[in-house]
Amino acid sequence: FLMFDAGVQLSFLAVLGIVALYPTFLGIHKHHMKFADGLWVSFAVTYMTLPVIMATYYEVPIYSIVVNVCVLPLVPLLLGLGLGIIMSGNLWPFFAGLCAFLIHMILAFYEKLLSLVSELPGNSYRTGAPEPWRVWFFYIVLCIMIWFVLKLKRKLLIRSLSSENAYALGYQNAYVREQKCIRKIMINVRCIQIVIMVFLVVILLVPKYYDCRMTFLDVGQGDGICVETGREVYMIDGGSTSQENIAEYVLIPFLKYHGITTVHGWFLTHPDKDHTSGFTELCEMEDMGDVRVEILYIPEILQEEFAEITALAEEKGIRIELLSAGENLAVARGKWSVLSPESDLFYEDENAASLVLYFACESGDALFMGDAGTQAEAEAVSGGIQDVSVLKVGHHGSAVDCNSEEFIQRISPDIAVISCGENNVYGHPHVDTLERLEQVSSYIWITAEQDALTIIMEEGIRNKE
C-alpha cells in the first residue's frame, strides 16, 4: 500500500532522477564542475518528481531547483550522522548525542530555508492535477528517452576510446574526424532530448477546456457548484451548515485540483449560510486561498440582506453586480439567463427571492433553482424553459412549496442533482420530490449518498463522472 503514498513515490523518483536522468546530462567522459553538478542533480530530481508533485499538491515550487542545491550536499552528512547514532547509541552516548545535535541543526537549517523561500513572491505555480494518462505518458516516454541516451553514450564512449588508441598509434587525422563526429552526434542528441523533455512538460501543463463542465460539490447541507465554459469559470453559491471551514477543505482544494486561479463570476443565490459561508470564509482569508474573484453577482432585490457579504467582497477588490429577471450574460461558449427574482415583485422570504439561473450552450442546458419556490418555478416556466439537460433541484430536494409536480413535468430534466447533507434534520430530499423526478425518468444524483458529481457536456455528448 505504501507504493501509493506520495512520500514513498517522491523518495524513489528523486533517487531515480539522480541515478538515471542525471547521467544523461553529462558528457561521455563526465567532465563537470561541482557547482554545475549540483544544479544538474537538482534539476534531475525536480524533473523526475514533477508529475507526482502536480498530482499530489496541484502546484509546483518555482525555486525548488535552487533550494535543492543547498539541501542535497548535506544529505550524505545526515545519513552518516544517523548511522553514527545507530552504531554508537549504546556504546558511546556522548558521541550519539553530538550526532543528534548536528542532525537537529541541519534540519533546523532546512526548515528556516524553506520558510524563507515560501515567503518569496511567486514561490509556487498552480498547475492543477494532471490526468492519469498524462502522468503515465510522461514516465513511459521519459524512460524510453533515458534508455536510448544512456545506450548511445556507451557506444560513443567506446568509439571515443578507440579513436584515442588510434591517436596513440599515430592516426591523428582519424582521431580528429572521429571526435568531431562524436561531438556532432552528442549535440543532436542534446537537442532532441531538450525537445522531448519540454514536450513532456507541455503535455502535463496544457489544460483541457470544455464546452461546459459542471461540478456539483459535496458540501454537506448546502450548495456549491462550479461551471467551466471554455476558459471561463463561474461559481454558484458555496456554503454549508453541516460542515465548518468549507472554503479551506472543499472549495480551495477543488479549485487547486483543477488549476483554477481566477473565478470570473460568483453567483450567490441568497444570503443563507448554507449558500454563502464558503464565499465569506474565502474573503476573510488574507490571500483568498490564491484565488481571484472578478465579479460577485447577487439578486438586486436582496442587496440589503447581502450588505455584510458585499462589504467583505469590496474590501478584496471584487466588483459587485446586481441581477434581476430578464438579464443575460454572454460567456465564451454559452449564455447565462436570469429567470428570477423580479426586482419589483414581492417575495415571501429570502428563499423565494433566490437567484434562478439558466445556462445554455450548444451541447446542452442547465437550470439552477437555488432555494426558490413555486413562484420562481412559475417564472421559469413562463420564460419558456422546458426539457432541460440538467436540473439543480431547488431547496435541496424539498417538496414544501417547491419542486411541484407541474414544474417537474415541464422541466423534465435528463439529470437531476440534489445537494444536501447526510441525515439532515430537514429530511431532504423529500420522497415526493424523488417520486416526481422518477416519473419523468430523470437520472437522480444525491450528493449526500454519492458525493460530488461532474457533468461534461461536449459536442452534444453528455458524460457523468
Short mmCIF file of N, CA, C and O in Angstrom, two decimals, residues 174-286:
data_model
loop_
_atom_site.label_atom_id
_atom_site.label_comp_id
_atom_site.label_asym_id
_atom_site.label_seq_id
_atom_site.Cartn_x
_atom_site.Cartn_y
_atom_site.Cartn_z
N ALA A 174 42.51 10.75 -38.24
CA ALA A 174 41.35 9.88 -37.98
C ALA A 174 40.75 10.19 -36.60
O ALA A 174 39.53 10.20 -36.43
N TYR A 175 41.63 10.46 -35.63
CA TYR A 175 41.17 10.79 -34.27
C TYR A 175 40.35 12.08 -34.29
O TYR A 175 39.27 12.16 -33.68
N VAL A 176 40.86 13.11 -34.99
CA VAL A 176 40.15 14.39 -35.04
C VAL A 176 38.79 14.23 -35.71
O VAL A 176 37.78 14.76 -35.24
N ARG A 177 38.74 13.50 -36.84
CA ARG A 177 37.47 13.29 -37.53
C ARG A 177 36.46 12.57 -36.64
O ARG A 177 35.28 12.90 -36.59
N GLU A 178 36.95 11.54 -35.94
CA GLU A 178 36.06 10.75 -35.07
C GLU A 178 35.53 11.58 -33.92
O GLU A 178 34.34 11.52 -33.57
N GLN A 179 36.38 12.41 -33.31
CA GLN A 179 35.94 13.25 -32.20
C GLN A 179 34.92 14.29 -32.65
O GLN A 179 33.96 14.57 -31.95
N LYS A 180 35.14 14.87 -33.85
CA LYS A 180 34.16 15.82 -34.39
C LYS A 180 32.82 15.14 -34.64
O LYS A 180 31.75 15.71 -34.35
N CYS A 181 32.87 13.93 -35.16
CA CYS A 181 31.63 13.18 -35.40
C CYS A 181 30.90 12.89 -34.11
O CYS A 181 29.67 13.03 -34.03
N ILE A 182 31.65 12.51 -33.08
CA ILE A 182 31.05 12.19 -31.78
C ILE A 182 30.41 13.45 -31.18
O ILE A 182 29.28 13.40 -30.65
N ARG A 183 31.12 14.59 -31.25
CA ARG A 183 30.56 15.84 -30.73
C ARG A 183 29.29 16.23 -31.46
O ARG A 183 28.32 16.69 -30.85
N LYS A 184 29.26 16.06 -32.78
CA LYS A 184 28.08 16.39 -33.57
C LYS A 184 26.90 15.51 -33.17
O LYS A 184 25.76 15.99 -33.03
N ILE A 185 27.17 14.22 -32.99
CA ILE A 185 26.11 13.31 -32.56
C ILE A 185 25.56 13.73 -31.20
O ILE A 185 24.35 13.76 -30.97
N MET A 186 26.46 14.06 -30.25
CA MET A 186 26.03 14.45 -28.91
C MET A 186 25.22 15.74 -28.93
O MET A 186 24.24 15.88 -28.19
N ILE A 187 25.59 16.70 -29.81
CA ILE A 187 24.82 17.94 -29.92
C ILE A 187 23.40 17.64 -30.41
O ILE A 187 22.42 18.17 -29.89
N ASN A 188 23.31 16.77 -31.42
CA ASN A 188 21.99 16.39 -31.94
C ASN A 188 21.15 15.68 -30.87
O ASN A 188 19.94 15.92 -30.74
N VAL A 189 21.81 14.80 -30.12
CA VAL A 189 21.12 14.07 -29.05
C VAL A 189 20.62 15.06 -27.98
O VAL A 189 19.49 14.96 -27.50
N ARG A 190 21.47 16.04 -27.62
CA ARG A 190 21.07 17.04 -26.64
C ARG A 190 19.84 17.82 -27.11
O ARG A 190 18.91 18.06 -26.35
N CYS A 191 19.85 18.22 -28.38
CA CYS A 191 18.71 18.98 -28.92
C CYS A 191 17.43 18.16 -28.89
O CYS A 191 16.36 18.65 -28.48
N ILE A 192 17.53 16.88 -29.30
CA ILE A 192 16.36 16.01 -29.28
C ILE A 192 15.88 15.80 -27.86
O ILE A 192 14.67 15.82 -27.57
N GLN A 193 16.82 15.63 -26.92
CA GLN A 193 16.47 15.43 -25.52
C GLN A 193 15.75 16.65 -24.95
O GLN A 193 14.75 16.52 -24.24
N ILE A 194 16.23 17.84 -25.28
CA ILE A 194 15.58 19.06 -24.80
C ILE A 194 14.15 19.16 -25.35
O ILE A 194 13.21 19.47 -24.61
N VAL A 195 14.00 18.86 -26.64
CA VAL A 195 12.67 18.93 -27.25
C VAL A 195 11.71 17.95 -26.57
O VAL A 195 10.57 18.30 -26.26
N ILE A 196 12.18 16.72 -26.35
CA ILE A 196 11.33 15.70 -25.71
C ILE A 196 10.94 16.13 -24.30
O ILE A 196 9.76 16.03 -23.91
N MET A 197 11.90 16.62 -23.53
CA MET A 197 11.62 16.99 -22.14
C MET A 197 10.69 18.19 -22.05
O MET A 197 9.81 18.23 -21.19
N VAL A 198 10.86 19.15 -22.95
CA VAL A 198 9.94 20.29 -22.97
C VAL A 198 8.54 19.83 -23.39
O VAL A 198 7.53 20.24 -22.81
N PHE A 199 8.49 18.96 -24.38
CA PHE A 199 7.19 18.43 -24.85
C PHE A 199 6.45 17.70 -23.73
O PHE A 199 5.24 17.87 -23.57
N LEU A 200 7.17 16.92 -22.94
CA LEU A 200 6.54 16.19 -21.84
C LEU A 200 5.97 17.13 -20.78
O LEU A 200 4.90 16.88 -20.22
N VAL A 201 6.68 18.22 -20.51
CA VAL A 201 6.17 19.21 -19.55
C VAL A 201 4.92 19.89 -20.10
O VAL A 201 3.94 20.11 -19.37
N VAL A 202 4.94 20.19 -21.38
CA VAL A 202 3.76 20.80 -22.01
C VAL A 202 2.56 19.87 -21.92
O VAL A 202 1.44 20.30 -21.63
N ILE A 203 2.79 18.57 -22.14
CA ILE A 203 1.71 17.58 -22.03
C ILE A 203 1.08 17.63 -20.64
O ILE A 203 -0.14 17.53 -20.48
N LEU A 204 1.93 17.82 -19.61
CA LEU A 204 1.41 17.87 -18.24
C LEU A 204 0.65 19.15 -17.96
O LEU A 204 -0.36 19.16 -17.25
N LEU A 205 1.14 20.27 -18.52
CA LEU A 205 0.64 21.57 -18.11
C LEU A 205 -0.54 22.09 -18.92
O LEU A 205 -1.36 22.85 -18.40
N VAL A 206 -0.61 21.71 -20.20
CA VAL A 206 -1.67 22.28 -21.04
C VAL A 206 -3.03 21.80 -20.56
O VAL A 206 -3.31 20.60 -20.54
N PRO A 207 -3.90 22.71 -20.14
CA PRO A 207 -5.23 22.30 -19.63
C PRO A 207 -6.16 21.91 -20.77
O PRO A 207 -5.98 22.32 -21.91
N LYS A 208 -7.16 21.15 -20.42
CA LYS A 208 -8.19 20.79 -21.38
C LYS A 208 -9.42 21.64 -21.10
O LYS A 208 -9.89 21.74 -19.97
N TYR A 209 -9.93 22.28 -22.15
CA TYR A 209 -11.10 23.13 -22.00
C TYR A 209 -12.33 22.42 -22.56
O TYR A 209 -12.24 21.69 -23.55
N TYR A 210 -13.47 22.66 -21.93
CA TYR A 210 -14.72 22.01 -22.30
C TYR A 210 -15.74 23.05 -22.76
O TYR A 210 -15.69 24.20 -22.36
N ASP A 211 -16.67 22.60 -23.60
CA ASP A 211 -17.81 23.45 -23.91
C ASP A 211 -18.51 23.82 -22.60
O ASP A 211 -18.85 24.97 -22.35
N CYS A 212 -18.68 22.80 -21.77
CA CYS A 212 -19.28 23.04 -20.46
C CYS A 212 -18.96 21.86 -19.54
O CYS A 212 -19.20 20.71 -19.90
N ARG A 213 -18.38 22.18 -18.39
CA ARG A 213 -18.17 21.16 -17.36
C ARG A 213 -18.73 21.71 -16.06
O ARG A 213 -18.32 22.75 -15.58
N MET A 214 -19.69 20.98 -15.49
CA MET A 214 -20.34 21.39 -14.25
C MET A 214 -19.99 20.41 -13.14
O MET A 214 -20.09 19.19 -13.34
N THR A 215 -19.57 20.94 -12.01
CA THR A 215 -19.26 20.10 -10.85
C THR A 215 -20.13 20.53 -9.69
O THR A 215 -20.11 21.70 -9.27
N PHE A 216 -20.90 19.59 -9.17
CA PHE A 216 -21.75 19.82 -8.00
C PHE A 216 -21.00 19.25 -6.80
O PHE A 216 -20.91 18.02 -6.64
N LEU A 217 -20.44 20.12 -6.00
CA LEU A 217 -19.58 19.71 -4.90
C LEU A 217 -20.39 19.15 -3.74
O LEU A 217 -21.54 19.54 -3.51
N ASP A 218 -19.77 18.25 -3.01
CA ASP A 218 -20.38 17.70 -1.80
C ASP A 218 -19.99 18.60 -0.64
O ASP A 218 -18.91 18.48 -0.07
N VAL A 219 -20.86 19.53 -0.29
CA VAL A 219 -20.59 20.48 0.79
C VAL A 219 -21.44 20.19 2.02
O VAL A 219 -21.56 21.03 2.92
N GLY A 220 -22.04 19.00 2.08
CA GLY A 220 -22.94 18.70 3.18
C GLY A 220 -24.28 19.37 2.94
O GLY A 220 -24.77 19.42 1.81
N GLN A 221 -24.87 19.92 4.00
CA GLN A 221 -26.17 20.59 3.86
C GLN A 221 -25.94 21.99 3.32
O GLN A 221 -25.73 22.96 4.06
N GLY A 222 -25.95 22.11 2.01
CA GLY A 222 -25.71 23.38 1.36
C GLY A 222 -25.58 23.19 -0.14
O GLY A 222 -25.90 22.13 -0.67
N ASP A 223 -25.11 24.22 -0.80
CA ASP A 223 -24.91 24.19 -2.25
C ASP A 223 -23.52 24.70 -2.59
O ASP A 223 -23.01 25.63 -1.94
N GLY A 224 -22.94 24.14 -3.62
CA GLY A 224 -21.66 24.61 -4.14
C GLY A 224 -21.46 24.04 -5.53
O GLY A 224 -21.32 22.83 -5.69
N ILE A 225 -21.48 24.90 -6.54
CA ILE A 225 -21.45 24.44 -7.93
C ILE A 225 -20.39 25.23 -8.69
O ILE A 225 -20.28 26.45 -8.52
N CYS A 226 -19.64 24.54 -9.54
CA CYS A 226 -18.67 25.19 -10.41
C CYS A 226 -19.04 24.88 -11.86
O CYS A 226 -19.25 23.71 -12.21
N VAL A 227 -19.11 25.91 -12.68
CA VAL A 227 -19.42 25.75 -14.10
C VAL A 227 -18.24 26.31 -14.90
O VAL A 227 -17.93 27.50 -14.79
N GLU A 228 -17.59 25.46 -15.67
CA GLU A 228 -16.48 25.89 -16.52
C GLU A 228 -16.95 25.87 -17.97
O GLU A 228 -17.44 24.84 -18.45
N THR A 229 -16.80 26.99 -18.62
CA THR A 229 -17.20 27.09 -20.01
C THR A 229 -16.05 27.71 -20.79
O THR A 229 -15.75 28.89 -20.62
N GLY A 230 -15.39 26.89 -21.60
CA GLY A 230 -14.19 27.35 -22.26
C GLY A 230 -13.13 27.68 -21.23
O GLY A 230 -12.82 26.88 -20.35
N ARG A 231 -12.58 28.89 -21.31
CA ARG A 231 -11.55 29.32 -20.35
C ARG A 231 -12.15 30.05 -19.15
O ARG A 231 -11.40 30.52 -18.28
N GLU A 232 -13.46 30.19 -19.09
CA GLU A 232 -14.10 30.95 -18.03
C GLU A 232 -14.67 30.03 -16.96
O GLU A 232 -15.14 28.94 -17.25
N VAL A 233 -14.61 30.51 -15.72
CA VAL A 233 -15.07 29.72 -14.57
C VAL A 233 -16.10 30.53 -13.79
O VAL A 233 -15.87 31.72 -13.48
N TYR A 234 -17.22 29.88 -13.47
CA TYR A 234 -18.28 30.53 -12.69
C TYR A 234 -18.65 29.62 -11.53
O TYR A 234 -18.76 28.41 -11.69
N MET A 235 -18.83 30.23 -10.37
CA MET A 235 -19.28 29.50 -9.19
C MET A 235 -20.69 29.93 -8.86
O MET A 235 -21.07 31.10 -9.04
N ILE A 236 -21.48 28.97 -8.37
CA ILE A 236 -22.82 29.26 -7.88
C ILE A 236 -22.87 28.81 -6.43
O ILE A 236 -22.70 27.62 -6.13
N ASP A 237 -23.06 29.77 -5.54
CA ASP A 237 -23.10 29.52 -4.10
C ASP A 237 -21.79 28.89 -3.62
O ASP A 237 -20.77 28.99 -4.27
N GLY A 238 -21.84 28.26 -2.48
CA GLY A 238 -20.66 27.68 -1.84
C GLY A 238 -20.76 27.89 -0.35
O GLY A 238 -20.14 28.79 0.22
N GLY A 239 -21.56 27.05 0.26
CA GLY A 239 -21.76 27.18 1.70
C GLY A 239 -22.31 25.91 2.30
O GLY A 239 -22.70 24.98 1.59
N SER A 240 -22.32 25.86 3.62
CA SER A 240 -22.81 24.66 4.31
C SER A 240 -23.16 25.01 5.74
O SER A 240 -22.51 25.86 6.36
N THR A 241 -24.18 24.34 6.26
CA THR A 241 -24.50 24.47 7.69
C THR A 241 -24.09 23.23 8.47
O THR A 241 -24.18 23.22 9.69
N SER A 242 -23.64 22.20 7.77
CA SER A 242 -23.24 20.96 8.45
C SER A 242 -21.73 20.76 8.48
O SER A 242 -21.23 19.90 9.20
N GLN A 243 -20.98 21.56 7.71
CA GLN A 243 -19.53 21.44 7.67
C GLN A 243 -18.89 22.80 7.92
O GLN A 243 -19.30 23.80 7.34
N GLU A 244 -17.84 22.80 8.77
CA GLU A 244 -17.12 24.03 9.04
C GLU A 244 -15.95 24.16 8.04
O GLU A 244 -15.50 23.20 7.45
N ASN A 245 -15.46 25.38 7.90
CA ASN A 245 -14.29 25.66 7.05
C ASN A 245 -14.45 25.07 5.65
O ASN A 245 -13.55 24.43 5.12
N ILE A 246 -15.61 25.32 5.07
CA ILE A 246 -15.92 24.73 3.76
C ILE A 246 -15.00 25.29 2.67
O ILE A 246 -14.69 24.60 1.69
N ALA A 247 -14.54 26.53 2.84
CA ALA A 247 -13.62 27.10 1.85
C ALA A 247 -12.28 26.40 1.89
O ALA A 247 -11.71 26.03 0.86
N GLU A 248 -11.75 26.20 3.10
CA GLU A 248 -10.43 25.60 3.25
C GLU A 248 -10.39 24.14 2.84
O GLU A 248 -9.41 23.68 2.23
N TYR A 249 -11.45 23.40 3.15
CA TYR A 249 -11.41 21.94 2.96
C TYR A 249 -12.16 21.44 1.73
O TYR A 249 -12.02 20.28 1.36
N VAL A 250 -12.96 22.30 1.09
CA VAL A 250 -13.69 21.85 -0.10
C VAL A 250 -13.43 22.76 -1.30
O VAL A 250 -12.95 22.32 -2.34
N LEU A 251 -13.75 24.06 -1.15
CA LEU A 251 -13.69 24.95 -2.30
C LEU A 251 -12.27 25.15 -2.82
O LEU A 251 -12.01 24.96 -4.02
N ILE A 252 -11.34 25.52 -1.94
CA ILE A 252 -9.96 25.78 -2.38
C ILE A 252 -9.29 24.52 -2.92
O ILE A 252 -8.66 24.56 -3.99
N PRO A 253 -9.39 23.36 -2.22
CA PRO A 253 -8.80 22.14 -2.80
C PRO A 253 -9.38 21.80 -4.17
O PRO A 253 -8.64 21.35 -5.06
N PHE A 254 -10.68 22.02 -4.36
CA PHE A 254 -11.28 21.74 -5.67
C PHE A 254 -10.69 22.66 -6.74
O PHE A 254 -10.31 22.21 -7.82
N LEU A 255 -10.62 23.96 -6.45
CA LEU A 255 -10.09 24.90 -7.42
C LEU A 255 -8.62 24.61 -7.72
O LEU A 255 -8.18 24.69 -8.87
N LYS A 256 -7.85 24.25 -6.68
CA LYS A 256 -6.45 23.89 -6.90
C LYS A 256 -6.33 22.65 -7.77
O LYS A 256 -5.48 22.57 -8.66
N TYR A 257 -7.16 21.67 -7.49
CA TYR A 257 -7.11 20.40 -8.24
C TYR A 257 -7.28 20.64 -9.73
O TYR A 257 -6.64 19.99 -10.56
N HIS A 258 -8.15 21.57 -10.08
CA HIS A 258 -8.40 21.86 -11.48
C HIS A 258 -7.53 23.00 -12.02
O HIS A 258 -7.75 23.46 -13.15
N GLY A 259 -6.59 23.47 -11.19
CA GLY A 259 -5.68 24.52 -11.65
C GLY A 259 -6.36 25.85 -11.86
O GLY A 259 -5.90 26.68 -12.65
N ILE A 260 -7.45 26.11 -11.14
CA ILE A 260 -8.22 27.34 -11.31
C ILE A 260 -7.69 28.41 -10.36
O ILE A 260 -7.66 28.22 -9.15
N THR A 261 -7.25 29.53 -10.91
CA THR A 261 -6.77 30.65 -10.10
C THR A 261 -7.71 31.85 -10.17
O THR A 261 -7.64 32.72 -9.32
N THR A 262 -8.57 31.87 -11.19
CA THR A 262 -9.48 33.01 -11.36
C THR A 262 -10.91 32.52 -11.54
O THR A 262 -11.17 31.65 -12.38
N VAL A 263 -11.81 33.05 -10.72
CA VAL A 263 -13.25 32.81 -10.89
C VAL A 263 -13.81 34.08 -11.52
O VAL A 263 -13.78 35.15 -10.92
N HIS A 264 -14.29 33.95 -12.74
CA HIS A 264 -14.73 35.13 -13.49
C HIS A 264 -16.04 35.69 -12.94
O HIS A 264 -16.28 36.90 -13.05
N GLY A 265 -16.86 34.84 -12.39
CA GLY A 265 -18.11 35.31 -11.80
C GLY A 265 -18.58 34.36 -10.71
O GLY A 265 -18.50 33.14 -10.89
N TRP A 266 -19.03 34.93 -9.59
CA TRP A 266 -19.52 34.10 -8.48
C TRP A 266 -20.95 34.53 -8.17
O TRP A 266 -21.19 35.65 -7.73
N PHE A 267 -21.91 33.63 -8.42
CA PHE A 267 -23.31 33.90 -8.15
C PHE A 267 -23.66 33.44 -6.74
O PHE A 267 -23.39 32.28 -6.38
N LEU A 268 -24.23 34.31 -5.94
CA LEU A 268 -24.80 33.92 -4.65
C LEU A 268 -26.31 34.08 -4.77
O LEU A 268 -26.82 35.19 -4.97
N THR A 269 -27.02 32.95 -4.66
CA THR A 269 -28.46 32.97 -4.94
C THR A 269 -29.25 33.70 -3.86
O THR A 269 -30.22 34.41 -4.16
N HIS A 270 -28.85 33.55 -2.60
CA HIS A 270 -29.48 34.27 -1.50
C HIS A 270 -28.55 34.18 -0.30
O HIS A 270 -27.60 33.37 -0.31
N PRO A 271 -28.74 34.98 0.74
CA PRO A 271 -27.72 35.12 1.78
C PRO A 271 -27.71 34.06 2.88
O PRO A 271 -26.96 34.21 3.85
N ASP A 272 -28.50 33.00 2.78
CA ASP A 272 -28.46 31.96 3.82
C ASP A 272 -27.06 31.36 3.92
O ASP A 272 -26.35 31.20 2.92
N LYS A 273 -26.67 30.98 5.15
CA LYS A 273 -25.32 30.47 5.40
C LYS A 273 -25.00 29.23 4.58
O LYS A 273 -23.86 29.03 4.16
N ASP A 274 -26.00 28.37 4.34
CA ASP A 274 -25.73 27.14 3.61
C ASP A 274 -25.44 27.38 2.13
O ASP A 274 -25.17 26.44 1.38
N HIS A 275 -25.50 28.66 1.72
CA HIS A 275 -25.16 29.02 0.34
C HIS A 275 -24.02 30.02 0.26
O HIS A 275 -23.46 30.22 -0.82
N THR A 276 -23.65 30.63 1.38
CA THR A 276 -22.67 31.72 1.34
C THR A 276 -21.47 31.54 2.26
O THR A 276 -20.49 32.28 2.14
N SER A 277 -21.50 30.61 3.19
CA SER A 277 -20.44 30.54 4.22
C SER A 277 -19.06 30.33 3.61
O SER A 277 -18.07 30.90 4.07
N GLY A 278 -18.97 29.51 2.55
CA GLY A 278 -17.68 29.27 1.92
C GLY A 278 -17.12 30.52 1.27
O GLY A 278 -15.92 30.82 1.39
N PHE A 279 -17.96 31.28 0.59
CA PHE A 279 -17.51 32.53 -0.03
C PHE A 279 -17.07 33.52 1.04
O PHE A 279 -16.04 34.21 0.87
N THR A 280 -17.80 33.60 2.12
CA THR A 280 -17.44 34.50 3.22
C THR A 280 -16.09 34.12 3.81
O THR A 280 -15.23 34.99 4.04
N GLU A 281 -15.88 32.82 4.06
CA GLU A 281 -14.60 32.35 4.58
C GLU A 281 -13.46 32.69 3.64
O GLU A 281 -12.37 33.09 4.07
N LEU A 282 -13.71 32.55 2.35
CA LEU A 282 -12.68 32.85 1.35
C LEU A 282 -12.28 34.32 1.42
O LEU A 282 -11.09 34.66 1.38
N CYS A 283 -13.27 35.20 1.54
CA CYS A 283 -12.99 36.64 1.61
C CYS A 283 -12.28 37.02 2.90
O CYS A 283 -11.56 38.02 2.94
N GLU A 284 -12.47 36.24 3.96
CA GLU A 284 -11.82 36.54 5.24
C GLU A 284 -10.38 36.07 5.28
O GLU A 284 -9.63 36.45 6.18
N MET A 285 -9.97 35.24 4.31
CA MET A 285 -8.57 34.80 4.23
C MET A 285 -7.72 35.95 3.69
O MET A 285 -8.15 36.70 2.82
N GLU A 286 -6.50 36.03 4.19
CA GLU A 286 -5.61 37.12 3.79
C GLU A 286 -5.34 37.12 2.29
O GLU A 286 -5.36 38.15 1.63
#
